[in-house]
Amino acid sequence: MGSKSMTVLLLVTVGAIICHVGCFTFEVGGNDGWVVPPANDSKVYNDWASENRFRVGDAIQFRYRKDSVMAVTEAEYKKCNSTRPIFFSNTGDSVYRFNHSGSFYFISGVSGHCEKGQKMIVKVMSHEEAWGSEKGGSSQPSSSTAAASFPLFQAFAASMLTPYLFSCAGF
């Protein structure tokens, strides 16, 4: 019975650590924010997105004036179509949290801005993908070995990190 509770505690602890480490907010466009890019730099946002590593639990923040941001499907992204957004915000300071892995497509909601390059594709990795790429594909220790090695540490870590798990998950 004790090993089952230790395994559960380990899973909660590892989940909290992964979520806390993975919870990062990226600011789209840096100091310039979410703006129409210069005429000769229509891929600026996709270049920026490809230079960053996004994980489940991370968020991106869009800051803009007299504009908006939409999350759309791939087909709508390719057409710069903004009639059926998955997400829409025009508050000037919008945050979009990634709740699953995969590709996310963003465009400006202002007519003509998407066609001028104000659009972006973000590829989000699962925690497993991120773990494997950071560790060079090495395997993680088994939960039973870790549970047997660090029982007091696990209890302490779980009590300290569990609030971060809930804050990252949006609870």
PDB file of C-alpha atoms in Angstrom:
ATOM      1  CA  MET A   1       0.000   0.000   0.000  1.00  0.00           C
ATOM      2  CA  GLY A   2       2.845   2.364   0.836  1.00  0.00           C
ATOM      3  CA  SER A   3       4.527   1.950  -2.540  1.00  0.00           C
ATOM      4  CA  LYS A   4       1.307   2.862  -4.369  1.00  0.00           C
ATOM      5  CA  SER A   5       0.957   6.091  -2.427  1.00  0.00           C
ATOM      6  CA  MET A   6       4.626   6.869  -3.041  1.00  0.00           C
ATOM      7  CA  THR A   7       4.151   6.262  -6.761  1.00  0.00           C
ATOM      8  CA  VAL A   8       1.157   8.605  -6.831  1.00  0.00           C
ATOM      9  CA  LEU A   9       3.140  11.185  -4.885  1.00  0.00           C
ATOM     10  CA  LEU A  10       6.005  10.828  -7.342  1.00  0.00           C
ATOM     11  CA  LEU A  11       3.694  11.338 -10.303  1.00  0.00           C
ATOM     12  CA  VAL A  12       2.193  14.470  -8.741  1.00  0.00           C
ATOM     13  CA  THR A  13       5.658  15.793  -7.959  1.00  0.00           C
ATOM     14  CA  VAL A  14       7.031  15.121 -11.434  1.00  0.00           C
ATOM     15  CA  GLY A  15       3.910  16.646 -12.994  1.00  0.00           C
ATOM     16  CA  ALA A  16       4.276  19.746 -10.865  1.00  0.00           C
ATOM     17  CA  ILE A  17       7.945  20.107 -11.744  1.00  0.00           C
ATOM     18  CA  ILE A  18       7.349  19.615 -15.453  1.00  0.00           C
ATOM     19  CA  CYS A  19       4.457  22.050 -15.491  1.00  0.00           C
ATOM     20  CA  HIS A  20       6.323  24.648 -13.473  1.00  0.00           C
ATOM     21  CA  VAL A  21       9.387  24.404 -15.669  1.00  0.00           C
ATOM     22  CA  GLY A  22       7.211  24.472 -18.803  1.00  0.00           C
ATOM     23  CA  CYS A  23       5.102  27.454 -17.823  1.00  0.00           C
ATOM     24  CA  PHE A  24       6.665  30.354 -19.637  1.00  0.00           C
ATOM     25  CA  THR A  25       5.067  33.357 -21.303  1.00  0.00           C
ATOM     26  CA  PHE A  26       6.648  34.433 -24.582  1.00  0.00           C
ATOM     27  CA  GLU A  27       6.125  38.013 -25.747  1.00  0.00           C
ATOM     28  CA  VAL A  28       5.314  38.068 -29.465  1.00  0.00           C
ATOM     29  CA  GLY A  29       7.268  40.711 -31.355  1.00  0.00           C
ATOM     30  CA  GLY A  30       9.434  41.718 -28.401  1.00  0.00           C
ATOM     31  CA  ASN A  31       9.487  45.476 -27.833  1.00  0.00           C
ATOM     32  CA  ASP A  32       7.597  46.150 -31.070  1.00  0.00           C
ATOM     33  CA  GLY A  33       4.706  43.865 -30.166  1.00  0.00           C
ATOM     34  CA  TRP A  34       2.125  42.415 -32.573  1.00  0.00           C
ATOM     35  CA  VAL A  35       2.343  44.826 -35.528  1.00  0.00           C
ATOM     36  CA  VAL A  36       2.304  44.660 -39.314  1.00  0.00           C
ATOM     37  CA  PRO A  37       5.886  43.747 -40.250  1.00  0.00           C
ATOM     38  CA  PRO A  38       7.954  45.829 -42.670  1.00  0.00           C
ATOM     39  CA  ALA A  39       7.220  45.109 -46.339  1.00  0.00           C
ATOM     40  CA  ASN A  40      10.469  43.203 -46.833  1.00  0.00           C
ATOM     41  CA  ASP A  41      10.112  41.045 -43.695  1.00  0.00           C
ATOM     42  CA  SER A  42       6.786  39.211 -43.975  1.00  0.00           C
ATOM     43  CA  LYS A  43       8.130  36.079 -42.227  1.00  0.00           C
ATOM     44  CA  VAL A  44       9.312  37.848 -39.083  1.00  0.00           C
ATOM     45  CA  TYR A  45       6.798  36.149 -36.773  1.00  0.00           C
ATOM     46  CA  ASN A  46       7.355  32.651 -38.142  1.00  0.00           C
ATOM     47  CA  ASP A  47      11.111  33.164 -37.888  1.00  0.00           C
ATOM     48  CA  TRP A  48      10.666  34.260 -34.256  1.00  0.00           C
ATOM     49  CA  ALA A  49       8.408  31.280 -33.468  1.00  0.00           C
ATOM     50  CA  SER A  50      10.860  28.809 -35.015  1.00  0.00           C
ATOM     51  CA  GLU A  51      13.656  30.148 -32.789  1.00  0.00           C
ATOM     52  CA  ASN A  52      11.693  29.370 -29.608  1.00  0.00           C
ATOM     53  CA  ARG A  53      10.708  26.086 -27.990  1.00  0.00           C
ATOM     54  CA  PHE A  54       7.060  26.075 -26.953  1.00  0.00           C
ATOM     55  CA  ARG A  55       5.663  23.460 -24.579  1.00  0.00           C
ATOM     56  CA  VAL A  56       2.227  22.534 -23.309  1.00  0.00           C
ATOM     57  CA  GLY A  57       1.443  24.977 -20.484  1.00  0.00           C
ATOM     58  CA  ASP A  58       3.381  27.863 -22.038  1.00  0.00           C
ATOM     59  CA  ALA A  59       1.627  31.009 -23.177  1.00  0.00           C
ATOM     60  CA  ILE A  60       2.215  33.719 -25.728  1.00  0.00           C
ATOM     61  CA  GLN A  61       1.382  37.339 -25.090  1.00  0.00           C
ATOM     62  CA  PHE A  62       0.332  39.677 -27.870  1.00  0.00           C
ATOM     63  CA  ARG A  63       0.635  43.438 -27.241  1.00  0.00           C
ATOM     64  CA  TYR A  64      -0.804  45.747 -29.857  1.00  0.00           C
ATOM     65  CA  ARG A  65      -2.690  48.981 -30.573  1.00  0.00           C
ATOM     66  CA  LYS A  66      -5.718  49.230 -32.842  1.00  0.00           C
ATOM     67  CA  ASP A  67      -5.457  45.588 -33.863  1.00  0.00           C
ATOM     68  CA  SER A  68      -6.517  42.118 -32.757  1.00  0.00           C
ATOM     69  CA  VAL A  69      -5.290  38.548 -32.708  1.00  0.00           C
ATOM     70  CA  MET A  70      -7.055  35.365 -33.719  1.00  0.00           C
ATOM     71  CA  ALA A  71      -6.238  31.680 -33.481  1.00  0.00           C
ATOM     72  CA  VAL A  72      -7.512  29.977 -36.622  1.00  0.00           C
ATOM     73  CA  THR A  73      -7.332  26.639 -38.445  1.00  0.00           C
ATOM     74  CA  GLU A  74      -4.520  25.855 -40.872  1.00  0.00           C
ATOM     75  CA  ALA A  75      -6.842  26.360 -43.860  1.00  0.00           C
ATOM     76  CA  GLU A  76      -7.978  29.750 -42.575  1.00  0.00           C
ATOM     77  CA  TYR A  77      -4.353  30.704 -41.893  1.00  0.00           C
ATOM     78  CA  LYS A  78      -3.350  29.920 -45.473  1.00  0.00           C
ATOM     79  CA  LYS A  79      -6.244  32.026 -46.804  1.00  0.00           C
ATOM     80  CA  CYS A  80      -5.852  34.808 -44.193  1.00  0.00           C
ATOM     81  CA  ASN A  81      -9.512  34.167 -43.426  1.00  0.00           C
ATOM     82  CA  SER A  82     -10.755  35.652 -40.178  1.00  0.00           C
ATOM     83  CA  THR A  83     -14.475  34.836 -40.280  1.00  0.00           C
ATOM     84  CA  ARG A  84     -14.406  31.826 -37.904  1.00  0.00           C
ATOM     85  CA  PRO A  85     -11.688  32.247 -35.281  1.00  0.00           C
ATOM     86  CA  ILE A  86     -11.029  29.623 -32.627  1.00  0.00           C
ATOM     87  CA  PHE A  87      -9.870  32.474 -30.366  1.00  0.00           C
ATOM     88  CA  PHE A  88     -10.326  36.227 -30.746  1.00  0.00           C
ATOM     89  CA  SER A  89      -9.088  39.140 -28.659  1.00  0.00           C
ATOM     90  CA  ASN A  90      -8.820  42.860 -29.277  1.00  0.00           C
ATOM     91  CA  THR A  91      -7.921  44.058 -25.776  1.00  0.00           C
ATOM     92  CA  GLY A  92      -4.431  45.263 -26.706  1.00  0.00           C
ATOM     93  CA  ASP A  93      -2.813  42.765 -24.334  1.00  0.00           C
ATOM     94  CA  SER A  94      -3.899  39.210 -25.127  1.00  0.00           C
ATOM     95  CA  VAL A  95      -2.544  35.974 -23.690  1.00  0.00           C
ATOM     96  CA  TYR A  96      -3.063  32.590 -25.327  1.00  0.00           C
ATOM     97  CA  ARG A  97      -2.107  29.480 -23.320  1.00  0.00           C
ATOM     98  CA  PHE A  98      -1.179  26.259 -25.100  1.00  0.00           C
ATOM     99  CA  ASN A  99      -3.208  23.410 -23.590  1.00  0.00           C
ATOM    100  CA  HIS A 100      -2.064  20.672 -25.994  1.00  0.00           C
ATOM    101  CA  SER A 101       0.769  19.916 -28.378  1.00  0.00           C
ATOM    102  CA  GLY A 102       0.588  20.536 -32.105  1.00  0.00           C
ATOM    103  CA  SER A 103       0.541  23.477 -34.497  1.00  0.00           C
ATOM    104  CA  PHE A 104      -1.284  26.703 -33.657  1.00  0.00           C
ATOM    105  CA  TYR A 105      -2.096  29.344 -36.261  1.00  0.00           C
ATOM    106  CA  PHE A 106      -2.464  33.056 -35.472  1.00  0.00           C
ATOM    107  CA  ILE A 107      -3.468  35.977 -37.676  1.00  0.00           C
ATOM    108  CA  SER A 108      -4.361  39.605 -37.225  1.00  0.00           C
ATOM    109  CA  GLY A 109      -8.081  40.295 -37.285  1.00  0.00           C
ATOM    110  CA  VAL A 110      -7.654  43.624 -39.048  1.00  0.00           C
ATOM    111  CA  SER A 111      -8.406  43.461 -42.756  1.00  0.00           C
ATOM    112  CA  GLY A 112      -5.250  43.331 -44.871  1.00  0.00           C
ATOM    113  CA  HIS A 113      -2.792  42.842 -41.993  1.00  0.00           C
ATOM    114  CA  CYS A 114      -2.516  39.062 -42.395  1.00  0.00           C
ATOM    115  CA  GLU A 115      -1.789  39.443 -46.112  1.00  0.00           C
ATOM    116  CA  LYS A 116       1.067  41.798 -45.159  1.00  0.00           C
ATOM    117  CA  GLY A 117       2.658  39.142 -42.946  1.00  0.00           C
ATOM    118  CA  GLN A 118       1.021  39.679 -39.561  1.00  0.00           C
ATOM    119  CA  LYS A 119       0.528  35.976 -38.990  1.00  0.00           C
ATOM    120  CA  MET A 120       2.374  33.197 -37.221  1.00  0.00           C
ATOM    121  CA  ILE A 121       2.559  29.423 -36.817  1.00  0.00           C
ATOM    122  CA  VAL A 122       3.600  28.111 -33.401  1.00  0.00           C
ATOM    123  CA  LYS A 123       4.588  24.473 -32.938  1.00  0.00           C
ATOM    124  CA  VAL A 124       4.032  23.251 -29.379  1.00  0.00           C
ATOM    125  CA  MET A 125       5.797  20.158 -28.052  1.00  0.00           C
ATOM    126  CA  SER A 126       4.349  17.766 -25.510  1.00  0.00           C
ATOM    127  CA  HIS A 127       6.243  17.378 -22.251  1.00  0.00           C
ATOM    128  CA  GLU A 128       7.502  13.993 -23.464  1.00  0.00           C
ATOM    129  CA  GLU A 129       8.873  15.504 -26.692  1.00  0.00           C
ATOM    130  CA  ALA A 130      10.513  18.339 -24.774  1.00  0.00           C
ATOM    131  CA  TRP A 131      12.021  15.935 -22.231  1.00  0.00           C
ATOM    132  CA  GLY A 132      13.455  13.669 -24.933  1.00  0.00           C
ATOM    133  CA  SER A 133      14.990  16.500 -26.933  1.00  0.00           C
ATOM    134  CA  GLU A 134      16.556  18.159 -23.883  1.00  0.00           C
ATOM    135  CA  LYS A 135      18.025  14.932 -22.521  1.00  0.00           C
ATOM    136  CA  GLY A 136      19.240  13.664 -25.867  1.00  0.00           C
ATOM    137  CA  GLY A 137      16.739  10.829 -25.828  1.00  0.00           C
ATOM    138  CA  SER A 138      18.075   9.292 -22.614  1.00  0.00           C
ATOM    139  CA  SER A 139      15.614   7.326 -20.552  1.00  0.00           C
ATOM    140  CA  GLN A 140      14.169   8.603 -17.296  1.00  0.00           C
ATOM    141  CA  PRO A 141      14.611   6.615 -14.072  1.00  0.00           C
ATOM    142  CA  SER A 142      11.723   4.324 -13.215  1.00  0.00           C
ATOM    143  CA  SER A 143       9.190   5.685 -10.750  1.00  0.00           C
ATOM    144  CA  SER A 144       9.746   2.782  -8.340  1.00  0.00           C
ATOM    145  CA  THR A 145      13.502   3.454  -8.200  1.00  0.00           C
ATOM    146  CA  ALA A 146      12.990   7.172  -7.694  1.00  0.00           C
ATOM    147  CA  ALA A 147      10.261   6.587  -5.100  1.00  0.00           C
ATOM    148  CA  ALA A 148      12.488   4.272  -3.109  1.00  0.00           C
ATOM    149  CA  SER A 149      15.428   6.674  -3.287  1.00  0.00           C
ATOM    150  CA  PHE A 150      13.823   9.948  -2.269  1.00  0.00           C
ATOM    151  CA  PRO A 151      10.642   9.455  -0.181  1.00  0.00           C
ATOM    152  CA  LEU A 152      11.107  12.473   2.101  1.00  0.00           C
ATOM    153  CA  PHE A 153      12.176  14.708  -0.754  1.00  0.00           C
ATOM    154  CA  GLN A 154       9.106  13.664  -2.733  1.00  0.00           C
ATOM    155  CA  ALA A 155       6.739  14.547   0.076  1.00  0.00           C
ATOM    156  CA  PHE A 156       8.386  17.925   0.526  1.00  0.00           C
ATOM    157  CA  ALA A 157       8.550  18.662  -3.203  1.00  0.00           C
ATOM    158  CA  ALA A 158       4.931  17.667  -3.749  1.00  0.00           C
ATOM    159  CA  SER A 159       3.734  19.924  -0.952  1.00  0.00           C
ATOM    160  CA  MET A 160       5.777  22.843  -2.275  1.00  0.00           C
ATOM    161  CA  LEU A 161       5.172  22.404  -6.015  1.00  0.00           C
ATOM    162  CA  THR A 162       1.561  21.280  -6.247  1.00  0.00           C
ATOM    163  CA  PRO A 163       0.269  24.906  -6.213  1.00  0.00           C
ATOM    164  CA  TYR A 164       2.379  25.572  -9.331  1.00  0.00           C
ATOM    165  CA  LEU A 165       0.778  22.620 -11.078  1.00  0.00           C
ATOM    166  CA  PHE A 166      -2.630  24.160 -10.591  1.00  0.00           C
ATOM    167  CA  SER A 167      -1.515  27.683 -11.520  1.00  0.00           C
ATOM    168  CA  CYS A 168       0.066  26.477 -14.789  1.00  0.00           C
ATOM    169  CA  ALA A 169      -2.948  24.415 -15.698  1.00  0.00           C
ATOM    170  CA  GLY A 170      -5.223  27.431 -15.332  1.00  0.00           C
ATOM    171  CA  PHE A 171      -7.075  26.284 -12.201  1.00  0.00           C
TER     172      PHE A 171
END
